[in-house]
Amino acid sequence: MGQITLNQITKSFGDVQVIPPLDLEINEGEFVVFVGPSGCGKSTLLRLIAGLEDTTSGHISIDGKDATQLPPAKRGLAMVFQSYALYPHMSVRKNIAFPMRMAGIDEATQKQKIEAAAKALNLTDYLDRKPGQLSGGQRQRVAIGRAIVREPAAFLFDEPLSNLDAALRVGMRLEIMELHKKLETTMIYVTHDQVEAMTMADKIVVLQAGVIEQVGSPLELYHAPRNKFVAGFIGSPKMNLIEGAEAAKHDAATIGIRPEHLTVSKTDGAWKGTVGVAEHLGSDTFIHVHGTGLVDMMTVRITGDIEVRHGDTIHLTPDMEQLHRFDAQGLRIA
Amino acid sequence: MARAVTNQRKALNTAIAWGVGLLIFFPILWTILTSFKTEAEAIANPPVFLFFDWTLENYGVVQERSNYMRFLMNSIIIAGGSTILGILVAVPAAWSMAFVPSRRTKDILLWMLSTKMLPAVGVLYPIYLLCIQLGVLDNRLALVVILMLINLPIIVWMLYTYFREIPGEILEAARMDGASLKDEILYVLTPMAIPGIASTILLNFILAWNEAFWTLNLTSVDAAPLTAFIASYSSPEGLFFAKLSAASTMAIAPILILGWFSQKQLVRGLTFGAVK
């Protein structure tokens, strides 16, 4: 269960078309991440699948059945919201029970499922508390618990971790991934954070202005971005994109080289520049280099630590094997 | 850092607050006191504050001369009826404006409020004529409808403000969880909006209870509520301050008791959203 197909779906708000005709296939058991800058339509796309927004045209089918006109409740999907959207007047137990109560499931089964979900999510001690008495991470777990007990065809996550602090976010990310391994249910996850996308996804869908720029596994996107947008969006720090004469040498309008595919030397190399800021992370060092004459600022990633100071002259050499080439339209040249 | 407040300062502030409170309450207190005086004491100069011969005579006269219970029933029917009707109309209206707003929602809200800016007397003539034409002058049902319409903008505004405080995502979550529109309203929205709905009902009931312009102009005998009961004692032929006070006290007593017991609810409702 959990095969979702979008066929030529569009969405307009008034005269503004936010999703131009779009096709997408989400396979059973897949962990799919929609990623893109804010306003790219990723949340709208998720809400169209959920049924919280009506499609302007096109068809959505879930497990082979046309779900385009079905109300959210009839689609068999569960959603976890960014704000958790817990019912503040109900205890954790009642929150988790709510979808089962709506489905008319008997009390005994409800109790059993609540206990199982609470155990899996470490919520057993908190079942009788109200959401207001829980921490952010616990609230998010309650929201997930409420989703699990429905045994949905697919889980939809709308930026579920953005309200959590950094440390908690990494922990919850792992928990969600483990949950996916355990349940093997389709999950669709929306985020603007490309690190979340890279670490969690089986399949990433990169969106910009409602258009799918590329669909692929994290490593496909990393190694073979289909265009300049994907190249710049996936990977941290960003890929260096160089235009002009240097690109022309490689028969391209733009060439791209990732910070980790540049080597640094103090004596010689292909490109010369001066060190602006060096960010020492211990495991890595990011050096921002100015005055190369190619781009305003080029970022280099060095594994380990390196002794460089502001104003030092350094030489950079790209790994030609890892060079990406794009044509005048911004599309990848194979 | 919290501002340092000296004890002296605190005492002064408390005294000022009590002073202002008493000043506001004084007319009501004076009315109640006067109702226990004789007519002569009521107009005595200088006025007597507490040391007079307390008497229940005025209440006896008032009860004898007019049927308090009939006026009370009319007040309850008119205030209660217009409140219930108003809530029934306003909940769906506020609902749709809070959760499915359109481009014109704000304009509609302002337009509704603007009707409160018109002096009531401006529409007295047409409404009076309409009531005559429809044969509903001095009719309780007509007053229920008119008072409902008069207070509707306030009810809608208040409910709209409360509903706006409820995050839409929670309702969407309920929808995802399989709740029908009925379930969503019954199990999720209403429990969350109860404090707001309760204080709206309360305030509207008080407003309708005290409404005097329309109740005085559109009633005579059958539908006359307590406002008309008070007015009947402000006779132009003589000054019967003690009896007028007794009538007023009897008229405001029910609402004063109601307000006293629900003040916590009222304060919370009226400051909702302002201080979270």
mmCIF file of N, CA and C in Angstrom, chain A residues 75-172:
data_model
loop_
_atom_site.group_PDB
_atom_site.id
_atom_site.type_symbol
_atom_site.label_atom_id
_atom_site.label_comp_id
_atom_site.label_asym_id
_atom_site.label_seq_id
_atom_site.Cartn_x
_atom_site.Cartn_y
_atom_site.Cartn_z
ATOM 1 N N ARG A 75 -8.702 9.530 2.159
ATOM 2 C CA ARG A 75 -7.544 9.175 1.347
ATOM 3 C C ARG A 75 -6.621 8.176 2.035
ATOM 4 N N GLY A 76 -6.853 7.952 3.312
ATOM 5 C CA GLY A 76 -6.026 6.991 4.041
ATOM 6 C C GLY A 76 -4.609 7.467 4.269
ATOM 7 N N LEU A 77 -4.424 8.781 4.346
ATOM 8 C CA LEU A 77 -3.100 9.327 4.587
ATOM 9 C C LEU A 77 -3.072 9.980 5.959
ATOM 10 N N ALA A 78 -1.899 10.030 6.564
ATOM 11 C CA ALA A 78 -1.768 10.722 7.850
ATOM 12 C C ALA A 78 -0.743 11.818 7.686
ATOM 13 N N MET A 79 -0.980 12.930 8.389
ATOM 14 C CA MET A 79 -0.095 14.074 8.202
ATOM 15 C C MET A 79 0.465 14.556 9.532
ATOM 16 N N VAL A 80 1.731 14.935 9.510
ATOM 17 C CA VAL A 80 2.367 15.537 10.680
ATOM 18 C C VAL A 80 2.706 16.980 10.297
ATOM 19 N N PHE A 81 2.182 17.909 11.081
ATOM 20 C CA PHE A 81 2.310 19.320 10.724
ATOM 21 C C PHE A 81 3.517 19.956 11.398
ATOM 22 N N GLN A 82 3.953 21.062 10.809
ATOM 23 C CA GLN A 82 5.081 21.817 11.361
ATOM 24 C C GLN A 82 4.790 22.290 12.789
ATOM 25 N N SER A 83 3.546 22.741 13.010
ATOM 26 C CA SER A 83 3.181 23.246 14.344
ATOM 27 C C SER A 83 2.670 22.127 15.241
ATOM 28 N N TYR A 84 2.832 20.900 14.824
ATOM 29 C CA TYR A 84 2.354 19.689 15.520
ATOM 30 C C TYR A 84 0.834 19.558 15.462
ATOM 31 N N ALA A 85 0.116 20.689 15.560
ATOM 32 C CA ALA A 85 -1.350 20.683 15.455
ATOM 33 C C ALA A 85 -2.004 19.663 16.373
ATOM 34 N N LEU A 86 -1.542 19.610 17.616
ATOM 35 C CA LEU A 86 -2.193 18.723 18.591
ATOM 36 C C LEU A 86 -3.448 19.404 19.110
ATOM 37 N N TYR A 87 -4.386 18.596 19.617
ATOM 38 C CA TYR A 87 -5.601 19.170 20.177
ATOM 39 C C TYR A 87 -5.286 19.585 21.610
ATOM 40 N N PRO A 88 -5.242 20.898 21.884
ATOM 41 C CA PRO A 88 -4.725 21.342 23.181
ATOM 42 C C PRO A 88 -5.598 20.962 24.361
ATOM 43 N N HIS A 89 -6.887 20.721 24.104
ATOM 44 C CA HIS A 89 -7.788 20.419 25.210
ATOM 45 C C HIS A 89 -7.846 18.930 25.530
ATOM 46 N N MET A 90 -7.120 18.117 24.758
ATOM 47 C CA MET A 90 -7.162 16.673 24.999
ATOM 48 C C MET A 90 -5.812 16.200 25.543
ATOM 49 N N SER A 91 -5.853 15.146 26.363
ATOM 50 C CA SER A 91 -4.610 14.555 26.854
ATOM 51 C C SER A 91 -3.890 13.875 25.681
ATOM 52 N N VAL A 92 -2.634 13.513 25.925
ATOM 53 C CA VAL A 92 -1.860 12.813 24.895
ATOM 54 C C VAL A 92 -2.607 11.556 24.452
ATOM 55 N N ARG A 93 -3.139 10.839 25.448
ATOM 56 C CA ARG A 93 -3.880 9.606 25.132
ATOM 57 C C ARG A 93 -5.045 9.898 24.185
ATOM 58 N N LYS A 94 -5.803 10.955 24.490
ATOM 59 C CA LYS A 94 -6.979 11.276 23.668
ATOM 60 C C LYS A 94 -6.567 11.797 22.300
ATOM 61 N N ASN A 95 -5.447 12.513 22.254
ATOM 62 C CA ASN A 95 -4.929 12.973 20.972
ATOM 63 C C ASN A 95 -4.633 11.795 20.055
ATOM 64 N N ILE A 96 -3.936 10.809 20.626
ATOM 65 C CA ILE A 96 -3.557 9.649 19.811
ATOM 66 C C ILE A 96 -4.795 8.835 19.451
ATOM 67 N N ALA A 97 -5.774 8.832 20.368
ATOM 68 C CA ALA A 97 -6.982 8.032 20.126
ATOM 69 C C ALA A 97 -7.913 8.675 19.102
ATOM 70 N N PHE A 98 -7.774 9.991 18.915
ATOM 71 C CA PHE A 98 -8.762 10.736 18.113
ATOM 72 C C PHE A 98 -9.054 10.131 16.725
ATOM 73 N N PRO A 99 -8.026 9.854 15.922
ATOM 74 C CA PRO A 99 -8.344 9.276 14.604
ATOM 75 C C PRO A 99 -9.050 7.927 14.695
ATOM 76 N N MET A 100 -8.724 7.148 15.738
ATOM 77 C CA MET A 100 -9.378 5.837 15.891
ATOM 78 C C MET A 100 -10.820 6.021 16.333
ATOM 79 N N ARG A 101 -11.027 7.067 17.202
ATOM 80 C CA ARG A 101 -12.377 7.358 17.650
ATOM 81 C C ARG A 101 -13.238 7.765 16.454
ATOM 82 N N MET A 102 -12.651 8.571 15.569
ATOM 83 C CA MET A 102 -13.377 9.021 14.383
ATOM 84 C C MET A 102 -13.693 7.849 13.464
ATOM 85 N N ALA A 103 -12.795 6.841 13.467
ATOM 86 C CA ALA A 103 -12.997 5.690 12.592
ATOM 87 C C ALA A 103 -13.916 4.656 13.238
ATOM 88 N N GLY A 104 -14.323 4.903 14.482
ATOM 89 C CA GLY A 104 -15.245 3.991 15.162
ATOM 90 C C GLY A 104 -14.606 2.678 15.587
ATOM 91 N N ILE A 105 -13.309 2.728 15.893
ATOM 92 C CA ILE A 105 -12.610 1.520 16.349
ATOM 93 C C ILE A 105 -12.943 1.275 17.822
ATOM 94 N N ASP A 106 -13.127 -0.008 18.200
ATOM 95 C CA ASP A 106 -13.560 -0.297 19.583
ATOM 96 C C ASP A 106 -12.483 0.067 20.606
ATOM 97 N N GLU A 107 -12.951 0.306 21.834
ATOM 98 C CA GLU A 107 -12.089 0.827 22.905
ATOM 99 C C GLU A 107 -10.874 -0.065 23.183
ATOM 100 N N ALA A 108 -11.105 -1.369 23.189
ATOM 101 C CA ALA A 108 -10.016 -2.292 23.533
ATOM 102 C C ALA A 108 -8.871 -2.174 22.527
ATOM 103 N N THR A 109 -9.231 -2.172 21.240
ATOM 104 C CA THR A 109 -8.213 -2.045 20.202
ATOM 105 C C THR A 109 -7.511 -0.698 20.313
ATOM 106 N N GLN A 110 -8.324 0.355 20.574
ATOM 107 C CA GLN A 110 -7.755 1.700 20.737
ATOM 108 C C GLN A 110 -6.681 1.694 21.809
ATOM 109 N N LYS A 111 -7.036 1.114 22.963
ATOM 110 C CA LYS A 111 -6.138 1.112 24.113
ATOM 111 C C LYS A 111 -4.826 0.411 23.762
ATOM 112 N N GLN A 112 -4.995 -0.731 23.117
ATOM 113 C CA GLN A 112 -3.830 -1.538 22.752
ATOM 114 C C GLN A 112 -2.918 -0.755 21.803
ATOM 115 N N LYS A 113 -3.529 -0.105 20.827
ATOM 116 C CA LYS A 113 -2.723 0.633 19.839
ATOM 117 C C LYS A 113 -2.060 1.857 20.465
ATOM 118 N N ILE A 114 -2.793 2.539 21.347
ATOM 119 C CA ILE A 114 -2.217 3.710 22.013
ATOM 120 C C ILE A 114 -0.984 3.283 22.795
ATOM 121 N N GLU A 115 -1.120 2.157 23.531
ATOM 122 C CA GLU A 115 0.012 1.715 24.341
ATOM 123 C C GLU A 115 1.209 1.326 23.482
ATOM 124 N N ALA A 116 0.923 0.659 22.356
ATOM 125 C CA ALA A 116 2.014 0.258 21.469
ATOM 126 C C ALA A 116 2.721 1.489 20.908
ATOM 127 N N ALA A 117 1.917 2.481 20.471
ATOM 128 C CA ALA A 117 2.505 3.692 19.894
ATOM 129 C C ALA A 117 3.294 4.454 20.951
ATOM 130 N N ALA A 118 2.725 4.531 22.160
ATOM 131 C CA ALA A 118 3.394 5.268 23.232
ATOM 132 C C ALA A 118 4.727 4.619 23.570
ATOM 133 N N LYS A 119 4.743 3.295 23.558
ATOM 134 C CA LYS A 119 5.974 2.573 23.876
ATOM 135 C C LYS A 119 7.033 2.842 22.802
ATOM 136 N N ALA A 120 6.595 2.765 21.554
ATOM 137 C CA ALA A 120 7.535 2.964 20.446
ATOM 138 C C ALA A 120 8.098 4.378 20.450
ATOM 139 N N LEU A 121 7.313 5.336 20.948
ATOM 140 C CA LEU A 121 7.740 6.739 20.858
ATOM 141 C C LEU A 121 8.167 7.307 22.205
ATOM 142 N N ASN A 122 8.345 6.420 23.209
ATOM 143 C CA ASN A 122 8.766 6.874 24.542
ATOM 144 C C ASN A 122 7.793 7.878 25.141
ATOM 145 N N LEU A 123 6.516 7.614 25.018
ATOM 146 C CA LEU A 123 5.520 8.567 25.536
ATOM 147 C C LEU A 123 4.706 7.967 26.675
ATOM 148 N N THR A 124 5.038 6.737 27.065
ATOM 149 C CA THR A 124 4.213 6.027 28.049
ATOM 150 C C THR A 124 3.957 6.849 29.313
ATOM 151 N N ASP A 125 4.993 7.551 29.797
ATOM 152 C CA ASP A 125 4.837 8.314 31.048
ATOM 153 C C ASP A 125 4.046 9.600 30.863
ATOM 154 N N TYR A 126 3.780 9.961 29.628
ATOM 155 C CA TYR A 126 3.166 11.271 29.390
ATOM 156 C C TYR A 126 1.732 11.177 28.899
ATOM 157 N N LEU A 127 1.189 9.961 28.866
ATOM 158 C CA LEU A 127 -0.119 9.756 28.232
ATOM 159 C C LEU A 127 -1.231 10.616 28.823
ATOM 160 N N ASP A 128 -1.131 10.938 30.112
ATOM 161 C CA ASP A 128 -2.230 11.688 30.716
ATOM 162 C C ASP A 128 -1.973 13.181 30.787
ATOM 163 N N ARG A 129 -0.864 13.613 30.179
ATOM 164 C CA ARG A 129 -0.588 15.055 30.166
ATOM 165 C C ARG A 129 -1.277 15.718 28.975
ATOM 166 N N LYS A 130 -1.418 17.029 29.099
ATOM 167 C CA LYS A 130 -1.928 17.826 27.976
ATOM 168 C C LYS A 130 -0.733 18.264 27.133
ATOM 169 N N PRO A 131 -0.948 18.528 25.851
ATOM 170 C CA PRO A 131 0.172 18.948 24.991
ATOM 171 C C PRO A 131 0.957 20.137 25.546
ATOM 172 N N GLY A 132 0.247 21.059 26.219
ATOM 173 C CA GLY A 132 0.914 22.234 26.776
ATOM 174 C C GLY A 132 1.984 21.909 27.799
ATOM 175 N N GLN A 133 1.914 20.700 28.372
ATOM 176 C CA GLN A 133 2.884 20.333 29.406
ATOM 177 C C GLN A 133 4.059 19.539 28.825
ATOM 178 N N LEU A 134 4.146 19.469 27.503
ATOM 179 C CA LEU A 134 5.207 18.686 26.879
ATOM 180 C C LEU A 134 6.231 19.596 26.203
ATOM 181 N N SER A 135 7.428 19.057 26.000
ATOM 182 C CA SER A 135 8.456 19.797 25.261
ATOM 183 C C SER A 135 8.192 19.661 23.762
ATOM 184 N N GLY A 136 8.899 20.448 22.968
ATOM 185 C CA GLY A 136 8.701 20.428 21.520
ATOM 186 C C GLY A 136 8.889 19.037 20.921
ATOM 187 N N GLY A 137 9.943 18.373 21.342
ATOM 188 C CA GLY A 137 10.231 17.039 20.806
ATOM 189 C C GLY A 137 9.142 16.041 21.170
ATOM 190 N N GLN A 138 8.664 16.145 22.419
ATOM 191 C CA GLN A 138 7.601 15.231 22.853
ATOM 192 C C GLN A 138 6.311 15.495 22.077
ATOM 193 N N ARG A 139 6.026 16.765 21.843
ATOM 194 C CA ARG A 139 4.809 17.104 21.080
ATOM 195 C C ARG A 139 4.892 16.514 19.683
ATOM 196 N N GLN A 140 6.088 16.626 19.098
ATOM 197 C CA GLN A 140 6.252 16.091 17.751
ATOM 198 C C GLN A 140 6.043 14.582 17.752
ATOM 199 N N ARG A 141 6.509 13.933 18.826
ATOM 200 C CA ARG A 141 6.312 12.483 18.908
ATOM 201 C C ARG A 141 4.837 12.131 19.055
ATOM 202 N N VAL A 142 4.094 12.969 19.788
ATOM 203 C CA VAL A 142 2.644 12.728 19.916
ATOM 204 C C VAL A 142 1.989 12.839 18.534
ATOM 205 N N ALA A 143 2.413 13.858 17.792
ATOM 206 C CA ALA A 143 1.854 14.042 16.447
ATOM 207 C C ALA A 143 2.152 12.821 15.579
ATOM 208 N N ILE A 144 3.348 12.280 15.729
ATOM 209 C CA ILE A 144 3.705 11.082 14.956
ATOM 210 C C ILE A 144 2.875 9.889 15.448
ATOM 211 N N GLY A 145 2.693 9.816 16.765
ATOM 212 C CA GLY A 145 1.889 8.730 17.329
ATOM 213 C C GLY A 145 0.474 8.743 16.788
ATOM 214 N N ARG A 146 -0.087 9.943 16.705
ATOM 215 C CA ARG A 146 -1.439 10.108 16.184
ATOM 216 C C ARG A 146 -1.508 9.646 14.732
ATOM 217 N N ALA A 147 -0.393 9.844 14.017
ATOM 218 C CA ALA A 147 -0.359 9.415 12.616
ATOM 219 C C ALA A 147 -0.201 7.895 12.508
ATOM 220 N N ILE A 148 0.650 7.319 13.369
ATOM 221 C CA ILE A 148 0.938 5.880 13.279
ATOM 222 C C ILE A 148 -0.304 5.026 13.496
ATOM 223 N N VAL A 149 -1.103 5.377 14.530
ATOM 224 C CA VAL A 149 -2.227 4.512 14.889
ATOM 225 C C VAL A 149 -3.274 4.385 13.780
ATOM 226 N N ARG A 150 -3.230 5.291 12.839
ATOM 227 C CA ARG A 150 -4.195 5.192 11.732
ATOM 228 C C ARG A 150 -3.797 4.134 10.727
ATOM 229 N N GLU A 151 -2.550 3.657 10.825
ATOM 230 C CA GLU A 151 -1.992 2.734 9.835
ATOM 231 C C GLU A 151 -2.273 3.237 8.430
ATOM 232 N N PRO A 152 -1.755 4.418 8.113
ATOM 233 C CA PRO A 152 -2.090 5.045 6.829
ATOM 234 C C PRO A 152 -1.353 4.399 5.659
ATOM 235 N N ALA A 153 -1.855 4.687 4.463
ATOM 236 C CA ALA A 153 -1.179 4.220 3.253
ATOM 237 C C ALA A 153 0.134 4.970 3.094
ATOM 238 N N ALA A 154 0.166 6.209 3.539
ATOM 239 C CA ALA A 154 1.391 6.998 3.475
ATOM 240 C C ALA A 154 1.373 8.056 4.558
ATOM 241 N N PHE A 155 2.568 8.417 5.023
ATOM 242 C CA PHE A 155 2.711 9.515 5.976
ATOM 243 C C PHE A 155 3.133 10.762 5.218
ATOM 244 N N LEU A 156 2.537 11.884 5.578
ATOM 245 C CA LEU A 156 2.949 13.146 4.984
ATOM 246 C C LEU A 156 3.543 14.010 6.092
ATOM 247 N N PHE A 157 4.740 14.494 5.886
ATOM 248 C CA PHE A 157 5.384 15.347 6.881
ATOM 249 C C PHE A 157 5.588 16.733 6.279
ATOM 250 N N ASP A 158 5.043 17.754 6.948
ATOM 251 C CA ASP A 158 5.222 19.111 6.439
ATOM 252 C C ASP A 158 6.216 19.853 7.332
ATOM 253 N N GLU A 159 7.449 19.887 6.926
ATOM 254 C CA GLU A 159 8.532 20.525 7.688
ATOM 255 C C GLU A 159 8.417 20.228 9.184
ATOM 256 N N PRO A 160 8.413 18.954 9.548
ATOM 257 C CA PRO A 160 8.083 18.621 10.940
ATOM 258 C C PRO A 160 9.156 19.025 11.939
ATOM 259 N N LEU A 161 10.369 19.256 11.482
ATOM 260 C CA LEU A 161 11.440 19.507 12.443
ATOM 261 C C LEU A 161 11.831 20.973 12.554
ATOM 262 N N SER A 162 11.208 21.839 11.765
ATOM 263 C CA SER A 162 11.698 23.231 11.749
ATOM 264 C C SER A 162 11.465 23.995 13.042
ATOM 265 N N ASN A 163 10.538 23.502 13.892
ATOM 266 C CA ASN A 163 10.333 24.215 15.158
ATOM 267 C C ASN A 163 11.207 23.686 16.286
ATOM 268 N N LEU A 164 12.050 22.709 15.974
ATOM 269 C CA LEU A 164 12.885 22.119 17.030
ATOM 270 C C LEU A 164 14.283 22.726 16.997
ATOM 271 N N ASP A 165 14.977 22.671 18.150
ATOM 272 C CA ASP A 165 16.343 23.192 18.139
ATOM 273 C C ASP A 165 17.265 22.182 17.440
ATOM 274 N N ALA A 166 18.458 22.655 17.095
ATOM 275 C CA ALA A 166 19.345 21.892 16.215
ATOM 276 C C ALA A 166 19.626 20.481 16.731
ATOM 277 N N ALA A 167 19.930 20.358 18.033
ATOM 278 C CA ALA A 167 20.298 19.046 18.572
ATOM 279 C C ALA A 167 19.126 18.076 18.481
ATOM 280 N N LEU A 168 17.943 18.569 18.856
ATOM 281 C CA LEU A 168 16.745 17.749 18.840
ATOM 282 C C LEU A 168 16.387 17.334 17.412
ATOM 283 N N ARG A 169 16.657 18.237 16.489
ATOM 284 C CA ARG A 169 16.318 17.998 15.097
ATOM 285 C C ARG A 169 17.059 16.770 14.563
ATOM 286 N N VAL A 170 18.360 16.684 14.898
ATOM 287 C CA VAL A 170 19.158 15.548 14.433
ATOM 288 C C VAL A 170 18.604 14.256 15.033
ATOM 289 N N GLY A 171 18.228 14.316 16.313
ATOM 290 C CA GLY A 171 17.680 13.130 16.973
ATOM 291 C C GLY A 171 16.374 12.683 16.349
ATOM 292 N N MET A 172 15.465 13.650 16.120
ATOM 293 C CA MET A 172 14.156 13.321 15.550
ATOM 294 C C MET A 172 14.295 12.816 14.119
#
